[in-house]
Amino acid sequence: MIGAVAAAGALIAPAIVWYFFSPEFTDVGYQPKQPVAYSHALHAGEMNLDCRYCHANVERSSVASVPPTQTCMNCHQLVGQDRPTLEPVRASAASGEPIRWVRVHEVPDYAFFPHDAHLAAGVGCSSCHGDVASMEVVRLEETLSMGWCLDCHRDPAPHLRPFDELTNTRWQPGEDQAEIGAALLAERGLAPPEECGACHR
Amino acid sequence: MRTRRTLQVGRDLLMLALLLSLAGCRGCPKSSPPIHLNPNMDNQPKLRAQSASDFFADGAAMRTPVAGTVARGALPVDDLFQTGREGEGYVVGIPTPVDAELLARGADRYAIYCAPCHADSGNGKGMLFQRAQIESADLVEPRLVDMPSGQIFETISQGLGLMPAYDYAIPVADRWAIVAHVRMLQGSDPTTMSVPNGPRVVAAEGESPNGADEQGAAP
């Protein structure tokens, strides 16, 4: 009897750990409610604003930067001035107190991810963030785990794209991505680091 | 007795499976922050860019620049390049070498920051007009064709009327690249407008730039 229970436990316990202790379970799908119901699907999708209109620092800083309220007001001083959903934005613009957006994509504090270097190498936004331009509410699509990072650092070719497609979140690798990726890898002289100190400084 | 125990174990396993299924599934949308089963040092007490902090009254860890200070690398050492002005006048040409690289950069940056309002063609009927019927300045009208480049640069930097300042988002060199692209939209050849080392032609504020022809600007 005890043997049967032990055997069942020995089978089930690893299965539970495998399924539930993975960031596939704990992290992917994280979709917090934001203080303002900002829709990327509307702004980046339907209106086709480039990611960099708001995330203006992403190419020259390690942080992509959540835009200041001023960026919202560039348009919303003219558009939707009486819309109640925009009240927190107007309040923030008036008081100077930042809107407390909830961070969705976060690596551990001992890992350092540089946005600028990845864009310079030709890895586009959606490789890590998914098709944000079709998300009403931003959702975590990838694990952002170390193994996931290393998959790409060891074999970047499938994820390299032309520079003019960087912010196209609907970009999909074509059937000839293997050749294109290999060519881009050689052309750009990329050698993604795999040593610990590259990300854990 | 033995059968009963087996049944009991079976029931317990079933209960466990049900409980686990309540715990959710991989990739299911969830609004609560991820639980780190092994916390490691994932969350350290240090403050990172744009994080919150109770230390300052506005709740932000980052500070805005103190009035009158200049960020490293942003000292306006070259007034013409940094401000588009020399004294009271504006530079007529573009105070940086205008080549294919700058023009490509200008087209790229224009599409990101300017086209939403001024449209790809520069006629001022971009997406803002299509959605809210608010027209922006027509960049290809004669008034702007005659405008000194420095004044266009200053407008991008500081804003004008309903247009906000874009100096926070677009670095100085990129603003000049955009000016060069606007000249292209206007039908001029910006490669002839470069004034990197030559005389710094300026036009007095409000006057039409007399030096434009000397600099090769299209009429």
JSON list of N, CA, C and O in Angstrom, two decimals, chain B residues 49-104:
[
{"chain": "B", "resi": 49, "resn": "ALA", "atom": "N", "xyz": [15.28, 52.35, -12.94]},
{"chain": "B", "resi": 49, "resn": "ALA", "atom": "CA", "xyz": [14.70, 53.41, -13.75]},
{"chain": "B", "resi": 49, "resn": "ALA", "atom": "C", "xyz": [13.18, 53.33, -13.71]},
{"chain": "B", "resi": 49, "resn": "ALA", "atom": "O", "xyz": [12.60, 52.26, -13.87]},
{"chain": "B", "resi": 50, "resn": "GLN", "atom": "N", "xyz": [12.56, 54.45, -13.45]},
{"chain": "B", "resi": 50, "resn": "GLN", "atom": "CA", "xyz": [11.11, 54.60, -13.50]},
{"chain": "B", "resi": 50, "resn": "GLN", "atom": "C", "xyz": [10.37, 53.81, -12.43]},
{"chain": "B", "resi": 50, "resn": "GLN", "atom": "O", "xyz": [9.16, 53.61, -12.53]},
{"chain": "B", "resi": 51, "resn": "SER", "atom": "N", "xyz": [11.09, 53.33, -11.41]},
{"chain": "B", "resi": 51, "resn": "SER", "atom": "CA", "xyz": [10.38, 52.60, -10.36]},
{"chain": "B", "resi": 51, "resn": "SER", "atom": "C", "xyz": [9.79, 53.60, -9.36]},
{"chain": "B", "resi": 51, "resn": "SER", "atom": "O", "xyz": [10.11, 54.78, -9.37]},
{"chain": "B", "resi": 52, "resn": "ALA", "atom": "N", "xyz": [8.90, 53.09, -8.52]},
{"chain": "B", "resi": 52, "resn": "ALA", "atom": "CA", "xyz": [8.26, 53.93, -7.52]},
{"chain": "B", "resi": 52, "resn": "ALA", "atom": "C", "xyz": [9.10, 53.96, -6.25]},
{"chain": "B", "resi": 52, "resn": "ALA", "atom": "O", "xyz": [9.87, 53.04, -5.99]},
{"chain": "B", "resi": 53, "resn": "SER", "atom": "N", "xyz": [8.97, 55.03, -5.50]},
{"chain": "B", "resi": 53, "resn": "SER", "atom": "CA", "xyz": [9.68, 55.15, -4.24]},
{"chain": "B", "resi": 53, "resn": "SER", "atom": "C", "xyz": [8.90, 56.04, -3.30]},
{"chain": "B", "resi": 53, "resn": "SER", "atom": "O", "xyz": [8.34, 57.05, -3.71]},
{"chain": "B", "resi": 54, "resn": "ASP", "atom": "N", "xyz": [8.86, 55.64, -2.04]},
{"chain": "B", "resi": 54, "resn": "ASP", "atom": "CA", "xyz": [8.15, 56.47, -1.07]},
{"chain": "B", "resi": 54, "resn": "ASP", "atom": "C", "xyz": [9.02, 57.61, -0.55]},
{"chain": "B", "resi": 54, "resn": "ASP", "atom": "O", "xyz": [8.56, 58.46, 0.20]},
{"chain": "B", "resi": 55, "resn": "PHE", "atom": "N", "xyz": [10.27, 57.63, -0.97]},
{"chain": "B", "resi": 55, "resn": "PHE", "atom": "CA", "xyz": [11.20, 58.61, -0.43]},
{"chain": "B", "resi": 55, "resn": "PHE", "atom": "C", "xyz": [10.84, 60.03, -0.85]},
{"chain": "B", "resi": 55, "resn": "PHE", "atom": "O", "xyz": [10.92, 60.96, -0.06]},
{"chain": "B", "resi": 56, "resn": "PHE", "atom": "N", "xyz": [10.42, 60.17, -2.11]},
{"chain": "B", "resi": 56, "resn": "PHE", "atom": "CA", "xyz": [10.09, 61.50, -2.60]},
{"chain": "B", "resi": 56, "resn": "PHE", "atom": "C", "xyz": [8.57, 61.70, -2.62]},
{"chain": "B", "resi": 56, "resn": "PHE", "atom": "O", "xyz": [7.81, 60.74, -2.78]},
{"chain": "B", "resi": 57, "resn": "ALA", "atom": "N", "xyz": [8.16, 62.94, -2.49]},
{"chain": "B", "resi": 57, "resn": "ALA", "atom": "CA", "xyz": [6.73, 63.24, -2.35]},
{"chain": "B", "resi": 57, "resn": "ALA", "atom": "C", "xyz": [5.93, 62.81, -3.57]},
{"chain": "B", "resi": 57, "resn": "ALA", "atom": "O", "xyz": [4.77, 62.41, -3.44]},
{"chain": "B", "resi": 58, "resn": "ASP", "atom": "N", "xyz": [6.53, 62.87, -4.76]},
{"chain": "B", "resi": 58, "resn": "ASP", "atom": "CA", "xyz": [5.74, 62.51, -5.95]},
{"chain": "B", "resi": 58, "resn": "ASP", "atom": "C", "xyz": [5.72, 61.01, -6.22]},
{"chain": "B", "resi": 58, "resn": "ASP", "atom": "O", "xyz": [5.14, 60.56, -7.20]},
{"chain": "B", "resi": 59, "resn": "GLY", "atom": "N", "xyz": [6.36, 60.23, -5.34]},
{"chain": "B", "resi": 59, "resn": "GLY", "atom": "CA", "xyz": [6.27, 58.78, -5.46]},
{"chain": "B", "resi": 59, "resn": "GLY", "atom": "C", "xyz": [7.18, 58.17, -6.50]},
{"chain": "B", "resi": 59, "resn": "GLY", "atom": "O", "xyz": [7.16, 56.97, -6.71]},
{"chain": "B", "resi": 60, "resn": "ALA", "atom": "N", "xyz": [7.98, 58.98, -7.16]},
{"chain": "B", "resi": 60, "resn": "ALA", "atom": "CA", "xyz": [8.86, 58.47, -8.21]},
{"chain": "B", "resi": 60, "resn": "ALA", "atom": "C", "xyz": [10.30, 58.39, -7.72]},
{"chain": "B", "resi": 60, "resn": "ALA", "atom": "O", "xyz": [10.75, 59.23, -6.95]},
{"chain": "B", "resi": 61, "resn": "ALA", "atom": "N", "xyz": [11.01, 57.35, -8.17]},
{"chain": "B", "resi": 61, "resn": "ALA", "atom": "CA", "xyz": [12.41, 57.21, -7.78]},
{"chain": "B", "resi": 61, "resn": "ALA", "atom": "C", "xyz": [13.29, 58.19, -8.57]},
{"chain": "B", "resi": 61, "resn": "ALA", "atom": "O", "xyz": [14.29, 58.68, -8.06]},
{"chain": "B", "resi": 62, "resn": "MET", "atom": "N", "xyz": [12.90, 58.44, -9.81]},
{"chain": "B", "resi": 62, "resn": "MET", "atom": "CA", "xyz": [13.72, 59.31, -10.66]},
{"chain": "B", "resi": 62, "resn": "MET", "atom": "C", "xyz": [13.37, 60.77, -10.43]},
{"chain": "B", "resi": 62, "resn": "MET", "atom": "O", "xyz": [12.23, 61.12, -10.17]},
{"chain": "B", "resi": 63, "resn": "ARG", "atom": "N", "xyz": [14.37, 61.63, -10.57]},
{"chain": "B", "resi": 63, "resn": "ARG", "atom": "CA", "xyz": [14.18, 63.07, -10.40]},
{"chain": "B", "resi": 63, "resn": "ARG", "atom": "C", "xyz": [14.19, 63.76, -11.75]},
{"chain": "B", "resi": 63, "resn": "ARG", "atom": "O", "xyz": [14.84, 63.29, -12.69]},
{"chain": "B", "resi": 64, "resn": "THR", "atom": "N", "xyz": [13.49, 64.86, -11.84]},
{"chain": "B", "resi": 64, "resn": "THR", "atom": "CA", "xyz": [13.58, 65.67, -13.05]},
{"chain": "B", "resi": 64, "resn": "THR", "atom": "C", "xyz": [14.78, 66.60, -12.92]},
{"chain": "B", "resi": 64, "resn": "THR", "atom": "O", "xyz": [15.20, 66.91, -11.79]},
{"chain": "B", "resi": 65, "resn": "PRO", "atom": "N", "xyz": [15.35, 67.05, -14.04]},
{"chain": "B", "resi": 65, "resn": "PRO", "atom": "CA", "xyz": [16.56, 67.88, -13.94]},
{"chain": "B", "resi": 65, "resn": "PRO", "atom": "C", "xyz": [16.27, 69.17, -13.16]},
{"chain": "B", "resi": 65, "resn": "PRO", "atom": "O", "xyz": [15.20, 69.75, -13.26]},
{"chain": "B", "resi": 66, "resn": "VAL", "atom": "N", "xyz": [17.25, 69.57, -12.38]},
{"chain": "B", "resi": 66, "resn": "VAL", "atom": "CA", "xyz": [17.14, 70.83, -11.64]},
{"chain": "B", "resi": 66, "resn": "VAL", "atom": "C", "xyz": [17.17, 71.97, -12.65]},
{"chain": "B", "resi": 66, "resn": "VAL", "atom": "O", "xyz": [17.93, 71.94, -13.62]},
{"chain": "B", "resi": 67, "resn": "ALA", "atom": "N", "xyz": [16.31, 72.97, -12.42]},
{"chain": "B", "resi": 67, "resn": "ALA", "atom": "CA", "xyz": [16.23, 74.09, -13.36]},
{"chain": "B", "resi": 67, "resn": "ALA", "atom": "C", "xyz": [17.60, 74.73, -13.55]},
{"chain": "B", "resi": 67, "resn": "ALA", "atom": "O", "xyz": [18.34, 74.94, -12.58]},
{"chain": "B", "resi": 68, "resn": "GLY", "atom": "N", "xyz": [17.95, 74.99, -14.79]},
{"chain": "B", "resi": 68, "resn": "GLY", "atom": "CA", "xyz": [19.21, 75.66, -15.06]},
{"chain": "B", "resi": 68, "resn": "GLY", "atom": "C", "xyz": [20.39, 74.71, -15.20]},
{"chain": "B", "resi": 68, "resn": "GLY", "atom": "O", "xyz": [21.51, 75.17, -15.43]},
{"chain": "B", "resi": 69, "resn": "THR", "atom": "N", "xyz": [20.16, 73.41, -15.06]},
{"chain": "B", "resi": 69, "resn": "THR", "atom": "CA", "xyz": [21.26, 72.47, -15.23]},
{"chain": "B", "resi": 69, "resn": "THR", "atom": "C", "xyz": [21.23, 71.86, -16.63]},
{"chain": "B", "resi": 69, "resn": "THR", "atom": "O", "xyz": [20.21, 71.88, -17.30]},
{"chain": "B", "resi": 70, "resn": "VAL", "atom": "N", "xyz": [22.36, 71.35, -17.06]},
{"chain": "B", "resi": 70, "resn": "VAL", "atom": "CA", "xyz": [22.48, 70.76, -18.39]},
{"chain": "B", "resi": 70, "resn": "VAL", "atom": "C", "xyz": [22.96, 69.32, -18.23]},
{"chain": "B", "resi": 70, "resn": "VAL", "atom": "O", "xyz": [23.91, 69.06, -17.50]},
{"chain": "B", "resi": 71, "resn": "ALA", "atom": "N", "xyz": [22.31, 68.41, -18.92]},
{"chain": "B", "resi": 71, "resn": "ALA", "atom": "CA", "xyz": [22.73, 67.01, -18.85]},
{"chain": "B", "resi": 71, "resn": "ALA", "atom": "C", "xyz": [24.08, 66.84, -19.52]},
{"chain": "B", "resi": 71, "resn": "ALA", "atom": "O", "xyz": [24.44, 67.60, -20.42]},
{"chain": "B", "resi": 72, "resn": "ARG", "atom": "N", "xyz": [24.81, 65.82, -19.08]},
{"chain": "B", "resi": 72, "resn": "ARG", "atom": "CA", "xyz": [26.11, 65.56, -19.70]},
{"chain": "B", "resi": 72, "resn": "ARG", "atom": "C", "xyz": [25.92, 65.30, -21.20]},
{"chain": "B", "resi": 72, "resn": "ARG", "atom": "O", "xyz": [25.04, 64.54, -21.60]},
{"chain": "B", "resi": 73, "resn": "GLY", "atom": "N", "xyz": [26.73, 65.94, -21.99]},
{"chain": "B", "resi": 73, "resn": "GLY", "atom": "CA", "xyz": [26.65, 65.75, -23.43]},
{"chain": "B", "resi": 73, "resn": "GLY", "atom": "C", "xyz": [25.62, 66.63, -24.10]},
{"chain": "B", "resi": 73, "resn": "GLY", "atom": "O", "xyz": [25.46, 66.58, -25.30]},
{"chain": "B", "resi": 74, "resn": "ALA", "atom": "N", "xyz": [24.89, 67.42, -23.31]},
{"chain": "B", "resi": 74, "resn": "ALA", "atom": "CA", "xyz": [23.84, 68.26, -23.89]},
{"chain": "B", "resi": 74, "resn": "ALA", "atom": "C", "xyz": [24.17, 69.74, -23.79]},
{"chain": "B", "resi": 74, "resn": "ALA", "atom": "O", "xyz": [23.30, 70.59, -23.98]},
{"chain": "B", "resi": 75, "resn": "LEU", "atom": "N", "xyz": [25.42, 70.05, -23.48]},
{"chain": "B", "resi": 75, "resn": "LEU", "atom": "CA", "xyz": [25.81, 71.46, -23.38]},
{"chain": "B", "resi": 75, "resn": "LEU", "atom": "C", "xyz": [25.75, 72.10, -24.77]},
{"chain": "B", "resi": 75, "resn": "LEU", "atom": "O", "xyz": [26.33, 71.58, -25.72]},
{"chain": "B", "resi": 76, "resn": "PRO", "atom": "N", "xyz": [25.02, 73.20, -24.90]},
{"chain": "B", "resi": 76, "resn": "PRO", "atom": "CA", "xyz": [24.90, 73.81, -26.23]},
{"chain": "B", "resi": 76, "resn": "PRO", "atom": "C", "xyz": [26.19, 74.53, -26.61]},
{"chain": "B", "resi": 76, "resn": "PRO", "atom": "O", "xyz": [26.27, 75.76, -26.60]},
{"chain": "B", "resi": 77, "resn": "VAL", "atom": "N", "xyz": [27.20, 73.74, -26.96]},
{"chain": "B", "resi": 77, "resn": "VAL", "atom": "CA", "xyz": [28.50, 74.32, -27.29]},
{"chain": "B", "resi": 77, "resn": "VAL", "atom": "C", "xyz": [28.46, 75.00, -28.66]},
{"chain": "B", "resi": 77, "resn": "VAL", "atom": "O", "xyz": [29.18, 75.94, -28.91]},
{"chain": "B", "resi": 78, "resn": "ASP", "atom": "N", "xyz": [27.65, 74.49, -29.53]},
{"chain": "B", "resi": 78, "resn": "ASP", "atom": "CA", "xyz": [27.56, 75.05, -30.87]},
{"chain": "B", "resi": 78, "resn": "ASP", "atom": "C", "xyz": [26.14, 75.59, -31.04]},
{"chain": "B", "resi": 78, "resn": "ASP", "atom": "O", "xyz": [25.21, 74.84, -31.30]},
{"chain": "B", "resi": 79, "resn": "ASP", "atom": "N", "xyz": [25.97, 76.86, -30.85]},
{"chain": "B", "resi": 79, "resn": "ASP", "atom": "CA", "xyz": [24.64, 77.43, -30.83]},
{"chain": "B", "resi": 79, "resn": "ASP", "atom": "C", "xyz": [23.85, 77.16, -32.10]},
{"chain": "B", "resi": 79, "resn": "ASP", "atom": "O", "xyz": [22.67, 76.87, -32.07]},
{"chain": "B", "resi": 80, "resn": "LEU", "atom": "N", "xyz": [24.57, 77.28, -33.22]},
{"chain": "B", "resi": 80, "resn": "LEU", "atom": "CA", "xyz": [23.89, 77.12, -34.50]},
{"chain": "B", "resi": 80, "resn": "LEU", "atom": "C", "xyz": [23.31, 75.71, -34.60]},
{"chain": "B", "resi": 80, "resn": "LEU", "atom": "O", "xyz": [22.18, 75.51, -35.02]},
{"chain": "B", "resi": 81, "resn": "PHE", "atom": "N", "xyz": [24.09, 74.72, -34.19]},
{"chain": "B", "resi": 81, "resn": "PHE", "atom": "CA", "xyz": [23.66, 73.33, -34.29]},
{"chain": "B", "resi": 81, "resn": "PHE", "atom": "C", "xyz": [22.64, 72.99, -33.21]},
{"chain": "B", "resi": 81, "resn": "PHE", "atom": "O", "xyz": [21.67, 72.28, -33.45]},
{"chain": "B", "resi": 82, "resn": "GLN", "atom": "N", "xyz": [22.87, 73.52, -32.01]},
{"chain": "B", "resi": 82, "resn": "GLN", "atom": "CA", "xyz": [22.00, 73.16, -30.89]},
{"chain": "B", "resi": 82, "resn": "GLN", "atom": "C", "xyz": [20.68, 73.91, -30.89]},
{"chain": "B", "resi": 82, "resn": "GLN", "atom": "O", "xyz": [19.68, 73.40, -30.38]},
{"chain": "B", "resi": 83, "resn": "THR", "atom": "N", "xyz": [20.68, 75.13, -31.42]},
{"chain": "B", "resi": 83, "resn": "THR", "atom": "CA", "xyz": [19.48, 75.95, -31.32]},
{"chain": "B", "resi": 83, "resn": "THR", "atom": "C", "xyz": [18.93, 76.39, -32.67]},
{"chain": "B", "resi": 83, "resn": "THR", "atom": "O", "xyz": [17.79, 76.85, -32.75]},
{"chain": "B", "resi": 84, "resn": "GLY", "atom": "N", "xyz": [19.73, 76.27, -33.73]},
{"chain": "B", "resi": 84, "resn": "GLY", "atom": "CA", "xyz": [19.28, 76.75, -35.03]},
{"chain": "B", "resi": 84, "resn": "GLY", "atom": "C", "xyz": [19.38, 78.24, -35.17]},
{"chain": "B", "resi": 84, "resn": "GLY", "atom": "O", "xyz": [18.97, 78.83, -36.17]},
{"chain": "B", "resi": 85, "resn": "ARG", "atom": "N", "xyz": [19.95, 78.88, -34.15]},
{"chain": "B", "resi": 85, "resn": "ARG", "atom": "CA", "xyz": [20.02, 80.34, -34.13]},
{"chain": "B", "resi": 85, "resn": "ARG", "atom": "C", "xyz": [21.45, 80.82, -34.02]},
{"chain": "B", "resi": 85, "resn": "ARG", "atom": "O", "xyz": [22.30, 80.15, -33.45]},
{"chain": "B", "resi": 86, "resn": "GLU", "atom": "N", "xyz": [21.66, 82.02, -34.51]},
{"chain": "B", "resi": 86, "resn": "GLU", "atom": "CA", "xyz": [22.87, 82.73, -34.17]},
{"chain": "B", "resi": 86, "resn": "GLU", "atom": "C", "xyz": [22.43, 84.14, -33.79]},
{"chain": "B", "resi": 86, "resn": "GLU", "atom": "O", "xyz": [21.96, 84.89, -34.66]},
{"chain": "B", "resi": 87, "resn": "GLY", "atom": "N", "xyz": [22.48, 84.42, -32.53]},
{"chain": "B", "resi": 87, "resn": "GLY", "atom": "CA", "xyz": [21.95, 85.68, -32.05]},
{"chain": "B", "resi": 87, "resn": "GLY", "atom": "C", "xyz": [20.45, 85.72, -32.29]},
{"chain": "B", "resi": 87, "resn": "GLY", "atom": "O", "xyz": [19.73, 84.81, -31.91]},
{"chain": "B", "resi": 88, "resn": "GLU", "atom": "N", "xyz": [19.99, 86.78, -32.96]},
{"chain": "B", "resi": 88, "resn": "GLU", "atom": "CA", "xyz": [18.57, 86.94, -33.20]},
{"chain": "B", "resi": 88, "resn": "GLU", "atom": "C", "xyz": [18.12, 86.22, -34.47]},
{"chain": "B", "resi": 88, "resn": "GLU", "atom": "O", "xyz": [16.94, 86.09, -34.73]},
{"chain": "B", "resi": 89, "resn": "GLY", "atom": "N", "xyz": [19.09, 85.84, -35.29]},
{"chain": "B", "resi": 89, "resn": "GLY", "atom": "CA", "xyz": [18.74, 85.27, -36.59]},
{"chain": "B", "resi": 89, "resn": "GLY", "atom": "C", "xyz": [18.72, 83.75, -36.61]},
{"chain": "B", "resi": 89, "resn": "GLY", "atom": "O", "xyz": [19.27, 83.09, -35.73]},
{"chain": "B", "resi": 90, "resn": "TYR", "atom": "N", "xyz": [18.07, 83.21, -37.63]},
{"chain": "B", "resi": 90, "resn": "TYR", "atom": "CA", "xyz": [18.03, 81.76, -37.81]},
{"chain": "B", "resi": 90, "resn": "TYR", "atom": "C", "xyz": [19.01, 81.35, -38.90]},
{"chain": "B", "resi": 90, "resn": "TYR", "atom": "O", "xyz": [19.20, 82.10, -39.87]},
{"chain": "B", "resi": 91, "resn": "VAL", "atom": "N", "xyz": [19.55, 80.16, -38.78]},
{"chain": "B", "resi": 91, "resn": "VAL", "atom": "CA", "xyz": [20.39, 79.66, -39.85]},
{"chain": "B", "resi": 91, "resn": "VAL", "atom": "C", "xyz": [19.48, 79.28, -41.02]},
{"chain": "B", "resi": 91, "resn": "VAL", "atom": "O", "xyz": [18.41, 78.71, -40.83]},
{"chain": "B", "resi": 92, "resn": "VAL", "atom": "N", "xyz": [19.90, 79.66, -42.20]},
{"chain": "B", "resi": 92, "resn": "VAL", "atom": "CA", "xyz": [19.07, 79.39, -43.38]},
{"chain": "B", "resi": 92, "resn": "VAL", "atom": "C", "xyz": [19.24, 77.94, -43.83]},
{"chain": "B", "resi": 92, "resn": "VAL", "atom": "O", "xyz": [18.29, 77.22, -44.10]},
{"chain": "B", "resi": 93, "resn": "GLY", "atom": "N", "xyz": [20.49, 77.52, -43.90]},
{"chain": "B", "resi": 93, "resn": "GLY", "atom": "CA", "xyz": [20.78, 76.15, -44.35]},
{"chain": "B", "resi": 93, "resn": "GLY", "atom": "C", "xyz": [20.76, 75.18, -43.19]},
{"chain": "B", "resi": 93, "resn": "GLY", "atom": "O", "xyz": [20.23, 75.47, -42.10]},
{"chain": "B", "resi": 94, "resn": "ILE", "atom": "N", "xyz": [21.36, 74.03, -43.43]},
{"chain": "B", "resi": 94, "resn": "ILE", "atom": "CA", "xyz": [21.37, 72.97, -42.42]},
{"chain": "B", "resi": 94, "resn": "ILE", "atom": "C", "xyz": [22.81, 72.82, -41.91]},
{"chain": "B", "resi": 94, "resn": "ILE", "atom": "O", "xyz": [23.70, 72.46, -42.67]},
{"chain": "B", "resi": 95, "resn": "PRO", "atom": "N", "xyz": [23.05, 73.11, -40.62]},
{"chain": "B", "resi": 95, "resn": "PRO", "atom": "CA", "xyz": [24.42, 73.17, -40.11]},
{"chain": "B", "resi": 95, "resn": "PRO", "atom": "C", "xyz": [25.03, 71.80, -39.82]},
{"chain": "B", "resi": 95, "resn": "PRO", "atom": "O", "xyz": [25.60, 71.57, -38.75]},
{"chain": "B", "resi": 96, "resn": "THR", "atom": "N", "xyz": [24.92, 70.91, -40.75]},
{"chain": "B", "resi": 96, "resn": "THR", "atom": "CA", "xyz": [25.51, 69.58, -40.60]},
{"chain": "B", "resi": 96, "resn": "THR", "atom": "C", "xyz": [25.59, 68.99, -42.00]},
{"chain": "B", "resi": 96, "resn": "THR", "atom": "O", "xyz": [24.78, 69.36, -42.86]},
{"chain": "B", "resi": 97, "resn": "PRO", "atom": "N", "xyz": [26.55, 68.12, -42.28]},
{"chain": "B", "resi": 97, "resn": "PRO", "atom": "CA", "xyz": [26.64, 67.55, -43.63]},
{"chain": "B", "resi": 97, "resn": "PRO", "atom": "C", "xyz": [25.36, 66.78, -43.98]},
{"chain": "B", "resi": 97, "resn": "PRO", "atom": "O", "xyz": [24.88, 65.97, -43.19]},
{"chain": "B", "resi": 98, "resn": "VAL", "atom": "N", "xyz": [24.80, 67.10, -45.13]},
{"chain": "B", "resi": 98, "resn": "VAL", "atom": "CA", "xyz": [23.58, 66.41, -45.57]},
{"chain": "B", "resi": 98, "resn": "VAL", "atom": "C", "xyz": [23.95, 65.37, -46.61]},
{"chain": "B", "resi": 98, "resn": "VAL", "atom": "O", "xyz": [24.35, 65.70, -47.72]},
{"chain": "B", "resi": 99, "resn": "ASP", "atom": "N", "xyz": [23.85, 64.12, -46.22]},
{"chain": "B", "resi": 99, "resn": "ASP", "atom": "CA", "xyz": [24.16, 63.03, -47.16]},
{"chain": "B", "resi": 99, "resn": "ASP", "atom": "C", "xyz": [23.02, 62.03, -47.15]},
{"chain": "B", "resi": 99, "resn": "ASP", "atom": "O", "xyz": [22.00, 62.22, -46.47]},
{"chain": "B", "resi": 100, "resn": "ALA", "atom": "N", "xyz": [23.20, 60.96, -47.89]},
{"chain": "B", "resi": 100, "resn": "ALA", "atom": "CA", "xyz": [22.13, 59.96, -48.01]},
{"chain": "B", "resi": 100, "resn": "ALA", "atom": "C", "xyz": [21.77, 59.38, -46.65]},
{"chain": "B", "resi": 100, "resn": "ALA", "atom": "O", "xyz": [20.59, 59.11, -46.36]},
{"chain": "B", "resi": 101, "resn": "GLU", "atom": "N", "xyz": [22.78, 59.22, -45.81]},
{"chain": "B", "resi": 101, "resn": "GLU", "atom": "CA", "xyz": [22.54, 58.64, -44.49]},
{"chain": "B", "resi": 101, "resn": "GLU", "atom": "C", "xyz": [21.63, 59.54, -43.65]},
{"chain": "B", "resi": 101, "resn": "GLU", "atom": "O", "xyz": [20.68, 59.08, -43.01]},
{"chain": "B", "resi": 102, "resn": "LEU", "atom": "N", "xyz": [21.94, 60.86, -43.68]},
{"chain": "B", "resi": 102, "resn": "LEU", "atom": "CA", "xyz": [21.12, 61.80, -42.92]},
{"chain": "B", "resi": 102, "resn": "LEU", "atom": "C", "xyz": [19.69, 61.84, -43.46]},
{"chain": "B", "resi": 102, "resn": "LEU", "atom": "O", "xyz": [18.73, 61.90, -42.69]},
{"chain": "B", "resi": 103, "resn": "LEU", "atom": "N", "xyz": [19.56, 61.78, -44.78]},
{"chain": "B", "resi": 103, "resn": "LEU", "atom": "CA", "xyz": [18.23, 61.84, -45.38]},
{"chain": "B", "resi": 103, "resn": "LEU", "atom": "C", "xyz": [17.41, 60.60, -45.02]},
{"chain": "B", "resi": 103, "resn": "LEU", "atom": "O", "xyz": [16.22, 60.68, -44.74]},
{"chain": "B", "resi": 104, "resn": "ALA", "atom": "N", "xyz": [18.08, 59.44, -45.02]},
{"chain": "B", "resi": 104, "resn": "ALA", "atom": "CA", "xyz": [17.38, 58.21, -44.64]},
{"chain": "B", "resi": 104, "resn": "ALA", "atom": "C", "xyz": [16.93, 58.29, -43.19]},
{"chain": "B", "resi": 104, "resn": "ALA", "atom": "O", "xyz": [15.80, 57.91, -42.84]}
]
